[in-house]
Coordinates of C-alpha atoms in Angstrom, one line a residue:
X1 CA 11.2 -74.9 30.4
X2 CA 9.8 -72.6 27.7
X3 CA 8.4 -74.3 24.6
X4 CA 10.1 -73.4 21.4
X5 CA 8.8 -74.1 17.9
X6 CA 10.9 -74.6 14.9
X7 CA 9.8 -74.1 11.4
X8 CA 10.3 -77.1 9.1
X9 CA 13.2 -76.5 6.7
X10 CA 10.9 -76.7 3.7
X11 CA 8.7 -73.9 5.1
X12 CA 11.5 -71.4 5.8
X13 CA 11.7 -68.5 3.5
X14 CA 14.8 -68.8 1.4
X15 CA 17.6 -66.3 1.9
X16 CA 17.5 -63.9 -1.1
X17 CA 20.5 -64.3 -3.3
X18 CA 22.5 -61.2 -4.1
X19 CA 22.8 -60.7 -7.8
X20 CA 26.2 -59.7 -8.9
X21 CA 26.2 -56.6 -11.1
X22 CA 26.4 -57.5 -14.8
X23 CA 29.8 -56.5 -16.3
X24 CA 29.8 -53.7 -18.7
X25 CA 30.6 -55.0 -22.2
X26 CA 32.7 -52.1 -23.3
X27 CA 34.8 -51.9 -20.2
X28 CA 35.1 -55.7 -20.1
X29 CA 36.4 -55.7 -23.7
X30 CA 38.9 -52.9 -22.9
X31 CA 40.2 -54.9 -19.9
X32 CA 40.5 -58.1 -21.8
X33 CA 42.3 -56.5 -24.7
X34 CA 44.9 -54.9 -22.5
X35 CA 45.3 -58.0 -20.4
X36 CA 45.8 -60.1 -23.5
X37 CA 48.3 -57.5 -24.8
X38 CA 50.2 -57.5 -21.5
X39 CA 50.4 -61.3 -21.7
X40 CA 51.4 -61.6 -25.4
X41 CA 53.4 -58.5 -26.1
X42 CA 54.2 -56.6 -22.9
X43 CA 56.5 -54.1 -24.6
X44 CA 53.6 -52.9 -26.7
X45 CA 51.3 -52.2 -23.8
X46 CA 52.6 -48.7 -22.9
X47 CA 52.7 -47.5 -26.6
X48 CA 49.1 -48.7 -27.2
X49 CA 47.8 -47.0 -24.0
X50 CA 49.6 -43.8 -24.9
X51 CA 48.3 -43.8 -28.5
X52 CA 44.8 -44.6 -27.2
X53 CA 44.8 -41.7 -24.7
X54 CA 46.3 -39.3 -27.3
X55 CA 43.6 -40.2 -29.8
X56 CA 40.9 -39.8 -27.2
X57 CA 42.3 -36.5 -26.1
X58 CA 42.4 -35.2 -29.7
X59 CA 38.6 -35.6 -30.0
X60 CA 37.7 -34.7 -26.4
X61 CA 36.5 -31.2 -27.3
X62 CA 34.2 -32.6 -29.9
X63 CA 32.9 -35.2 -27.4
X64 CA 32.2 -32.6 -24.8
X65 CA 30.4 -30.4 -27.3
X66 CA 28.4 -33.3 -28.5
X67 CA 27.3 -34.2 -25.0
X68 CA 26.3 -30.7 -24.3
X69 CA 24.3 -30.3 -27.5
X70 CA 22.3 -33.5 -26.9
X71 CA 21.6 -32.6 -23.3
X72 CA 20.4 -29.1 -24.3
X73 CA 18.1 -30.5 -27.0
X74 CA 16.6 -33.0 -24.5
X75 CA 16.3 -30.5 -21.6
X76 CA 14.6 -27.8 -23.8
X77 CA 12.1 -30.3 -25.3
X78 CA 13.3 -29.4 -28.8
X79 CA 12.5 -33.0 -29.8
X80 CA 8.9 -31.8 -29.9
X81 CA 9.6 -30.2 -33.2
X82 CA 10.0 -33.8 -34.7
X83 CA 6.2 -34.2 -34.7
X84 CA 5.8 -31.5 -37.3
X85 CA 7.7 -33.6 -39.8
X86 CA 4.8 -36.0 -39.9
X87 CA 2.0 -33.5 -40.7
X88 CA 0.7 -32.3 -44.1
X89 CA 1.5 -33.4 -47.6
X90 CA 3.0 -36.9 -47.9
X91 CA 5.9 -35.8 -50.1
X92 CA 6.7 -32.9 -47.7
X93 CA 6.5 -35.4 -44.8
X94 CA 9.1 -37.6 -46.4
X95 CA 11.5 -34.7 -47.0
X96 CA 11.0 -33.4 -43.5
X97 CA 11.3 -36.9 -41.9
X98 CA 14.5 -37.6 -43.7
X99 CA 16.0 -34.2 -42.6
X100 CA 14.8 -34.4 -39.0
X101 CA 15.9 -38.0 -38.8
X102 CA 19.5 -36.8 -39.2
X103 CA 19.1 -34.2 -36.5
X104 CA 17.2 -36.1 -33.8
X105 CA 19.2 -37.0 -30.6
X106 CA 17.5 -40.4 -30.3
X107 CA 19.2 -43.7 -30.0
X108 CA 17.8 -46.5 -32.3
X109 CA 15.5 -48.0 -29.6
X110 CA 14.3 -44.7 -28.3
X111 CA 12.5 -44.0 -31.5
X112 CA 10.3 -47.1 -31.1
X113 CA 7.6 -45.6 -28.9
X114 CA 7.6 -42.5 -31.1
X115 CA 7.3 -44.4 -34.3
X116 CA 4.7 -46.8 -32.9
X117 CA 2.5 -43.9 -31.9
X118 CA 2.8 -42.3 -35.3
X119 CA 2.0 -45.6 -37.1
X120 CA -0.9 -46.2 -34.7
X121 CA -2.5 -42.8 -35.6
X122 CA -2.1 -43.4 -39.3
X123 CA 1.2 -41.6 -40.3
X124 CA 2.2 -42.9 -43.7
X125 CA 4.8 -45.7 -43.7
X126 CA 6.7 -43.7 -46.4
X127 CA 7.6 -40.9 -44.0
X128 CA 8.3 -43.3 -41.1
X129 CA 10.6 -45.3 -43.4
X130 CA 12.5 -42.1 -44.3
X131 CA 12.9 -41.2 -40.6
X132 CA 14.0 -44.8 -39.7
X133 CA 16.7 -44.9 -42.4
X134 CA 18.2 -41.5 -41.6
X135 CA 17.9 -41.5 -37.8
X136 CA 20.6 -44.1 -36.9
X137 CA 23.1 -42.5 -39.2
X138 CA 23.5 -39.0 -37.9
X139 CA 22.7 -36.9 -34.8
X140 CA 24.3 -33.9 -33.2
X141 CA 26.7 -36.0 -31.1
X142 CA 27.6 -38.2 -34.1
X143 CA 28.3 -35.1 -36.3
X144 CA 30.8 -33.5 -33.9
X145 CA 32.6 -36.8 -33.1
X146 CA 32.8 -37.6 -36.9
X147 CA 34.1 -34.2 -37.6
X148 CA 36.9 -34.5 -35.0
X149 CA 38.1 -38.0 -36.1
X150 CA 37.4 -38.0 -39.9
X151 CA 37.1 -34.3 -40.8
X152 CA 34.2 -31.9 -41.4
X153 CA 34.0 -33.0 -45.0
X154 CA 33.3 -36.6 -44.2
X155 CA 30.7 -35.6 -41.5
X156 CA 28.9 -33.4 -44.0
X157 CA 29.1 -36.1 -46.6
X158 CA 27.6 -38.7 -44.2
X159 CA 24.8 -36.2 -43.3
X160 CA 23.9 -35.7 -46.9
X161 CA 24.0 -39.5 -47.5
X162 CA 21.7 -40.0 -44.5
X163 CA 19.1 -37.6 -45.8
X164 CA 19.4 -38.9 -49.3
X165 CA 19.0 -42.5 -48.1
X166 CA 15.9 -41.5 -46.1
X167 CA 14.4 -39.8 -49.2
X168 CA 15.2 -42.8 -51.4
X169 CA 13.4 -45.2 -49.0
X170 CA 10.5 -42.9 -48.3
X171 CA 9.7 -42.1 -51.9
X172 CA 10.2 -45.8 -52.9
X173 CA 7.7 -46.8 -50.3
X174 CA 5.3 -44.1 -51.4
X175 CA 5.5 -45.3 -55.0
X176 CA 4.9 -48.9 -54.0
X177 CA 2.3 -48.2 -51.3
X178 CA -0.5 -50.0 -53.2
X179 CA 1.4 -53.2 -53.7
X180 CA 1.3 -56.4 -51.6
X181 CA 4.8 -55.5 -50.2
X182 CA 3.4 -52.7 -48.1
X183 CA -0.1 -53.8 -47.5
X184 CA -0.9 -54.2 -43.8
X185 CA 2.8 -53.6 -42.8
X186 CA 2.5 -53.6 -39.0
X187 CA 2.8 -56.4 -36.5
X188 CA -0.4 -56.9 -34.4
X189 CA 1.5 -56.5 -31.1
X190 CA 4.6 -54.4 -31.4
X191 CA 7.2 -54.5 -28.7
X192 CA 7.4 -50.9 -27.5
X193 CA 10.7 -50.0 -26.1
X194 CA 14.1 -51.6 -25.4
X195 CA 15.6 -48.9 -23.3
X196 CA 14.6 -46.2 -20.8
X197 CA 12.7 -43.9 -23.1
X198 CA 10.0 -41.4 -22.3
X199 CA 8.3 -42.0 -25.6
X200 CA 5.9 -39.7 -27.4
X201 CA 5.1 -37.7 -24.2
X202 CA 8.3 -35.7 -24.6
X203 CA 7.3 -34.8 -28.1
X204 CA 4.4 -32.8 -27.0
X205 CA 4.3 -29.1 -26.2
X206 CA 6.6 -26.3 -27.2
X207 CA 10.4 -26.2 -26.6
X208 CA 11.6 -24.1 -23.7
X209 CA 14.9 -22.8 -24.8
X210 CA 15.9 -21.2 -21.4
X211 CA 15.7 -24.6 -19.7
X212 CA 17.9 -23.5 -16.7
X213 CA 14.9 -21.6 -15.3
X214 CA 13.1 -24.8 -14.6
X215 CA 14.4 -27.2 -11.9
X216 CA 13.1 -30.4 -13.7
X217 CA 14.7 -29.3 -17.0
X218 CA 18.0 -28.6 -15.2
X219 CA 17.8 -32.1 -13.7
X220 CA 17.0 -33.5 -17.2
X221 CA 20.1 -31.7 -18.6
X222 CA 22.3 -33.1 -15.9
X223 CA 21.0 -36.7 -16.2
X224 CA 21.3 -36.8 -20.0
X225 CA 24.8 -35.2 -19.8
X226 CA 26.0 -37.8 -17.3
X227 CA 24.5 -40.7 -19.2
X228 CA 26.0 -39.6 -22.5
X229 CA 29.4 -39.0 -20.9
X230 CA 29.5 -42.5 -19.6
X231 CA 28.2 -44.0 -22.8
X232 CA 30.4 -42.2 -25.2
X233 CA 33.5 -42.4 -22.9
X234 CA 33.5 -46.1 -22.6
X235 CA 32.7 -46.9 -26.2
X236 CA 35.1 -44.4 -27.7
X237 CA 37.9 -45.7 -25.4
X238 CA 37.2 -49.2 -26.6
X239 CA 37.3 -48.0 -30.2
X240 CA 40.6 -46.2 -29.7
X241 CA 42.1 -49.3 -28.1
X242 CA 41.0 -51.4 -31.0
X243 CA 42.3 -48.8 -33.5
X244 CA 45.7 -48.7 -31.8
X245 CA 45.9 -52.5 -31.9
X246 CA 44.9 -52.5 -35.6
X247 CA 47.5 -49.9 -36.5
X248 CA 50.2 -51.9 -34.7
X249 CA 49.4 -55.4 -35.9
X250 CA 47.3 -55.4 -39.1
X251 CA 49.4 -55.0 -42.2
X252 CA 48.4 -51.9 -44.2
X253 CA 49.1 -53.8 -47.4
X254 CA 46.3 -56.2 -46.5
X255 CA 43.7 -53.5 -45.8
X256 CA 44.7 -51.7 -49.0
X257 CA 44.4 -54.8 -51.1
X258 CA 40.9 -55.7 -49.7
X259 CA 39.3 -52.3 -49.2
X260 CA 41.6 -49.9 -51.2
X261 CA 41.2 -48.6 -54.8
X262 CA 38.4 -46.8 -56.6
X263 CA 36.5 -49.8 -57.9
X264 CA 33.1 -51.1 -56.7
X265 CA 34.6 -54.2 -55.2
X266 CA 35.8 -52.6 -51.9
X267 CA 32.5 -50.7 -51.6
X268 CA 30.5 -53.9 -51.9
X269 CA 32.7 -55.6 -49.3
X270 CA 32.4 -52.7 -46.9
X271 CA 28.6 -52.6 -47.4
X272 CA 28.1 -56.3 -46.7
X273 CA 30.4 -56.4 -43.6
X274 CA 29.2 -53.2 -42.2
X275 CA 26.5 -54.6 -39.9
X276 CA 28.5 -57.6 -38.4
X277 CA 31.6 -55.4 -37.8
X278 CA 29.7 -52.5 -36.3
X279 CA 30.0 -52.0 -32.5
X280 CA 27.9 -48.8 -32.5
X281 CA 27.9 -45.6 -34.5
X282 CA 30.3 -43.8 -32.2
X283 CA 32.8 -46.6 -31.8
X284 CA 32.9 -47.1 -35.6
X285 CA 34.3 -43.6 -36.2
X286 CA 37.8 -44.2 -34.7
X287 CA 37.9 -47.7 -36.4
X288 CA 37.2 -46.2 -39.8
X289 CA 39.9 -43.6 -39.2
X290 CA 42.3 -46.4 -38.5
X291 CA 41.2 -48.3 -41.6
X292 CA 41.6 -45.1 -43.8
X293 CA 45.1 -44.7 -42.4
X294 CA 45.8 -48.3 -43.4
X295 CA 44.7 -47.8 -47.0
X296 CA 40.9 -48.2 -47.0
X297 CA 39.3 -46.2 -49.9
X298 CA 37.1 -43.2 -49.0
X299 CA 34.1 -44.7 -50.8
X300 CA 34.5 -48.0 -48.8
X301 CA 34.6 -46.0 -45.6
X302 CA 31.4 -44.2 -46.4
X303 CA 29.7 -47.4 -47.5
X304 CA 30.8 -49.1 -44.2
X305 CA 29.4 -46.4 -41.9
X306 CA 26.1 -46.1 -43.9
X307 CA 25.4 -49.8 -44.1
X308 CA 26.6 -50.5 -40.6
X309 CA 24.6 -47.6 -39.1
X310 CA 21.3 -48.6 -40.6
X311 CA 21.5 -52.4 -40.4
X312 CA 23.4 -52.9 -37.1
X313 CA 21.5 -54.8 -34.4
X314 CA 20.0 -51.9 -32.4
X315 CA 18.7 -50.1 -35.4
X316 CA 17.4 -53.3 -37.1
X317 CA 15.6 -54.4 -33.9
X318 CA 13.8 -51.1 -33.7
X319 CA 12.3 -51.8 -37.1
X320 CA 11.7 -55.6 -36.6
X321 CA 9.7 -54.8 -33.5
X322 CA 7.1 -52.9 -35.4
X323 CA 6.7 -54.2 -39.0
X324 CA 6.3 -57.5 -40.7
X325 CA 9.3 -59.3 -42.2
X326 CA 8.7 -58.2 -45.8
X327 CA 8.8 -54.6 -44.7
X328 CA 11.9 -55.3 -42.6
X329 CA 13.6 -56.9 -45.7
X330 CA 12.9 -53.8 -47.7
X331 CA 14.5 -51.7 -45.0
X332 CA 17.7 -53.8 -45.2
X333 CA 17.6 -53.6 -49.0
X334 CA 17.4 -49.8 -48.9
X335 CA 20.3 -49.7 -46.4
X336 CA 22.6 -51.8 -48.6
X337 CA 21.6 -50.1 -51.8
X338 CA 22.0 -46.7 -50.3
X339 CA 25.4 -47.6 -48.8
X340 CA 26.7 -48.7 -52.2
X341 CA 25.5 -45.6 -53.9
X342 CA 26.9 -43.3 -51.2
X343 CA 30.3 -45.1 -51.5
X344 CA 30.4 -44.7 -55.2
X345 CA 29.5 -41.0 -55.0
X346 CA 32.0 -40.3 -52.2
X347 CA 34.8 -42.0 -54.2
X348 CA 34.2 -39.4 -56.9
X349 CA 33.8 -36.3 -54.8
X350 CA 36.3 -37.0 -52.0

């Protein structure tokens, strides 16, 4: 009889457990919202879905144009032009950083490796602050989606506010550079990166505008386009579902009484609740459109998108990862102050 050996149970290699895929938060919220609606008010389910798809279709051309523009900028390497904003005279750096911040196709965490490299080689904190404040507020995709949902005037106003906020923060830091507030501003071991980012390497070299002649650049265009289609699609669908529910169930009189009117009160409220109420910059656009339809004042709408864009969690984490708490506090102070000023101005000109 052949001898057999058995391995003691404690020495056997454990069977690897299969990890279930993590549910997508945006798609999960869409499903939960529609399931809850079907359970609580079945007759409203079809109208809400129809209104959601109609609103999404209305801005689809802007979404597609935004996806294409961001993919083109990334595939050509046009982001390399950003490095020029941090060269030369400090005042010029602040102006250029604020302007480029509103044009760069980076998400809030993608700027971390770039900013970390700039700070490490001695770029002035004033110019970096200008870029940080402007970057979360506007980019090519945001501009076209905002234009489609809120109008070209609001998109241009938000762009101007983003640049002005960056300049305000940058020149304020420059003026206070010698004080204890901005002495030794960096953390000793910054956390570089919270998403899949290529970092400063893609900011080197010259742009190649005819990217389709290079196989790697064509692949980059395709990957960025697909990623942004999935990202924008799911978050905007969620936003339009929430907008449809808000228009159906939230009394317009309540919105008008809290966030309506031309006084500073609605602007202050919108500035303070901007961060906790913000899903992300793209999802906020349809929600603001719904609030405006319900009676929100134009100034409060502008204050909400400015304060929420700068102080929402992804943007705030990008700053917290690199600088000390006192500098982070000043970043938040600039965002709230800038949001209030932008709201007051927009109430006058809108």
